[in-house]
PDB file of C-alpha atoms in Angstrom:
ATOM      1  CA  PRO E   1      -0.494  -8.406  11.044  1.00  0.00           C
ATOM      2  CA  VAL E   2       3.034  -8.890   9.782  1.00  0.00           C
ATOM      3  CA  TYR E   3       3.482 -11.103   6.616  1.00  0.00           C
ATOM      4  CA  ARG E   4       6.923 -12.409   5.754  1.00  0.00           C
ATOM      5  CA  GLY E   5       8.447 -13.640   2.622  1.00  0.00           C
ATOM      6  CA  HIS E   6       6.705 -14.639  -0.831  1.00  0.00           C
ATOM      7  CA  ALA E   7       4.304 -16.873   0.892  1.00  0.00           C
ATOM      8  CA  GLY E   8       3.315 -14.254   3.370  1.00  0.00           C
ATOM      9  CA  PHE E   9       2.843 -11.690   0.550  1.00  0.00           C
ATOM     10  CA  ARG E  10       0.674 -14.051  -1.404  1.00  0.00           C
ATOM     11  CA  ALA E  11      -1.469 -14.917   1.808  1.00  0.00           C
ATOM     12  CA  PHE E  12      -1.877 -11.235   2.395  1.00  0.00           C
ATOM     13  CA  TRP E  13      -2.963 -10.487  -1.141  1.00  0.00           C
ATOM     14  CA  ARG E  14      -5.460 -13.316  -1.196  1.00  0.00           C
ATOM     15  CA  THR E  15      -7.082 -12.387   1.997  1.00  0.00           C
ATOM     16  CA  PHE E  16      -7.169  -8.773   1.101  1.00  0.00           C
ATOM     17  CA  HIS E  17      -8.992  -9.426  -2.175  1.00  0.00           C
ATOM     18  CA  GLU E  18     -11.466 -11.603  -0.761  1.00  0.00           C
ATOM     19  CA  ALA E  19     -13.043  -8.829   1.174  1.00  0.00           C
ATOM     20  CA  TRP E  20     -13.818  -6.695  -1.968  1.00  0.00           C
ATOM     21  CA  GLU E  21     -16.360  -7.010  -4.801  1.00  0.00           C
ATOM     22  CA  ARG E  22     -14.592  -4.317  -6.567  1.00  0.00           C
ATOM     23  CA  LEU E  23     -11.255  -2.769  -5.911  1.00  0.00           C
ATOM     24  CA  ASP E  24      -9.241   0.064  -7.643  1.00  0.00           C
ATOM     25  CA  ILE E  25      -5.969   1.332  -6.435  1.00  0.00           C
ATOM     26  CA  ASP E  26      -4.438   4.293  -8.332  1.00  0.00           C
ATOM     27  CA  VAL E  27      -0.958   5.902  -7.841  1.00  0.00           C
ATOM     28  CA  ALA E  28      -1.283   9.542  -7.356  1.00  0.00           C
ATOM     29  CA  ARG E  29       2.328  10.280  -6.514  1.00  0.00           C
ATOM     30  CA  MET E  30       5.774   8.604  -6.228  1.00  0.00           C
ATOM     31  CA  GLU E  31       8.741   9.775  -4.382  1.00  0.00           C
ATOM     32  CA  ASP E  32      12.254   8.351  -5.153  1.00  0.00           C
ATOM     33  CA  LEU E  33      14.150   8.260  -1.883  1.00  0.00           C
ATOM     34  CA  ASP E  34      17.447   6.640  -2.835  1.00  0.00           C
ATOM     35  CA  ASP E  35      16.898   2.978  -1.483  1.00  0.00           C
ATOM     36  CA  ARG E  36      13.239   3.598  -0.834  1.00  0.00           C
ATOM     37  CA  VAL E  37      10.078   4.525  -2.946  1.00  0.00           C
ATOM     38  CA  LEU E  38       7.008   6.154  -1.379  1.00  0.00           C
ATOM     39  CA  ALA E  39       3.843   5.508  -3.360  1.00  0.00           C
ATOM     40  CA  LEU E  40       0.810   7.648  -2.514  1.00  0.00           C
ATOM     41  CA  MET E  41      -2.416   6.144  -3.766  1.00  0.00           C
ATOM     42  CA  THR E  42      -6.100   6.280  -3.855  1.00  0.00           C
ATOM     43  CA  PHE E  43      -8.158   3.325  -2.656  1.00  0.00           C
ATOM     44  CA  ASP E  44     -11.657   2.869  -4.090  1.00  0.00           C
ATOM     45  CA  ALA E  45     -13.484  -0.448  -3.378  1.00  0.00           C
ATOM     46  CA  VAL E  46     -16.863  -1.920  -2.718  1.00  0.00           C
ATOM     47  CA  GLY E  47     -17.244  -4.436   0.015  1.00  0.00           C
ATOM     48  CA  ARG E  48     -18.153  -8.059  -0.953  1.00  0.00           C
ATOM     49  CA  GLY E  49     -21.564  -8.880   0.537  1.00  0.00           C
ATOM     50  CA  SER E  50     -21.999  -5.538   2.218  1.00  0.00           C
ATOM     51  CA  GLY E  51     -21.953  -3.357  -0.946  1.00  0.00           C
ATOM     52  CA  VAL E  52     -20.373  -0.495   1.284  1.00  0.00           C
ATOM     53  CA  ARG E  53     -18.051   1.699  -0.884  1.00  0.00           C
ATOM     54  CA  VAL E  54     -14.810   2.730   0.745  1.00  0.00           C
ATOM     55  CA  GLN E  55     -12.612   5.541  -0.520  1.00  0.00           C
ATOM     56  CA  ARG E  56      -9.499   6.770   1.071  1.00  0.00           C
ATOM     57  CA  GLN E  57      -5.813   7.872   0.685  1.00  0.00           C
ATOM     58  CA  ILE E  58      -3.243   5.051   1.361  1.00  0.00           C
ATOM     59  CA  ALA E  59       0.469   4.878   0.874  1.00  0.00           C
ATOM     60  CA  ASN E  60       3.362   2.301   0.694  1.00  0.00           C
ATOM     61  CA  LEU E  61       6.983   2.630   1.474  1.00  0.00           C
ATOM     62  CA  ALA E  62       9.151   0.109  -0.202  1.00  0.00           C
ATOM     63  CA  THR E  63      12.710  -0.325   0.709  1.00  0.00           C
ATOM     64  CA  PHE E  64      15.036  -2.019  -1.858  1.00  0.00           C
ATOM     65  CA  LYS E  65      18.324  -3.883  -1.601  1.00  0.00           C
ATOM     66  CA  ARG E  66      19.990  -5.150  -4.917  1.00  0.00           C
ATOM     67  CA  GLY E  67      16.882  -4.308  -6.774  1.00  0.00           C
ATOM     68  CA  LEU E  68      14.446  -6.343  -4.626  1.00  0.00           C
ATOM     69  CA  ILE E  69      12.026  -5.077  -2.087  1.00  0.00           C
ATOM     70  CA  VAL E  70      13.148  -6.031   1.331  1.00  0.00           C
ATOM     71  CA  ASP E  71      10.686  -4.199   3.434  1.00  0.00           C
ATOM     72  CA  LEU E  72       7.207  -2.880   2.482  1.00  0.00           C
ATOM     73  CA  ARG E  73       5.291  -0.619   4.927  1.00  0.00           C
ATOM     74  CA  ALA E  74       1.591   0.438   4.618  1.00  0.00           C
ATOM     75  CA  TYR E  75       0.334   3.764   5.790  1.00  0.00           C
ATOM     76  CA  GLY E  76      -3.383   4.669   6.251  1.00  0.00           C
ATOM     77  CA  THR E  77      -3.016   8.258   5.118  1.00  0.00           C
ATOM     78  CA  TRP E  78      -0.851  10.265   2.878  1.00  0.00           C
ATOM     79  CA  LEU E  79       0.220  12.707   5.724  1.00  0.00           C
ATOM     80  CA  GLU E  80       1.339   9.701   7.865  1.00  0.00           C
ATOM     81  CA  ALA E  81       3.511   8.380   5.181  1.00  0.00           C
ATOM     82  CA  LEU E  82       4.894  11.781   4.286  1.00  0.00           C
ATOM     83  CA  GLU E  83       5.795  12.390   7.975  1.00  0.00           C
ATOM     84  CA  ALA E  84       7.543   9.047   8.165  1.00  0.00           C
ATOM     85  CA  VAL E  85       9.934  10.010   5.399  1.00  0.00           C
ATOM     86  CA  GLY E  86      10.288  13.593   6.372  1.00  0.00           C
ATOM     87  CA  LEU E  87       8.356  15.116   3.572  1.00  0.00           C
ATOM     88  CA  ALA E  88       5.316  16.416   5.346  1.00  0.00           C
ATOM     89  CA  GLU E  89       4.243  19.759   3.955  1.00  0.00           C
TER      90      GLU E  89
END
């Protein structure tokens, strides 16, 4: 889904956290791309109720305007995010 504004982000964060008993997100690498920042992260969580552990690479691309994030895009893999910004190795 698409979430908009402060209220949308708060709704996303609340819904996202409800699914996990334990949740760790660690930043492995950041790329400064002028008005954008790419964060490559590792996601390690345990599902609430199921106890299933999920580990994967994720990424976020934040676009800034006047010091504020105006767009935040999520990617399911590091490669997908790197390709989106032209940094695929």
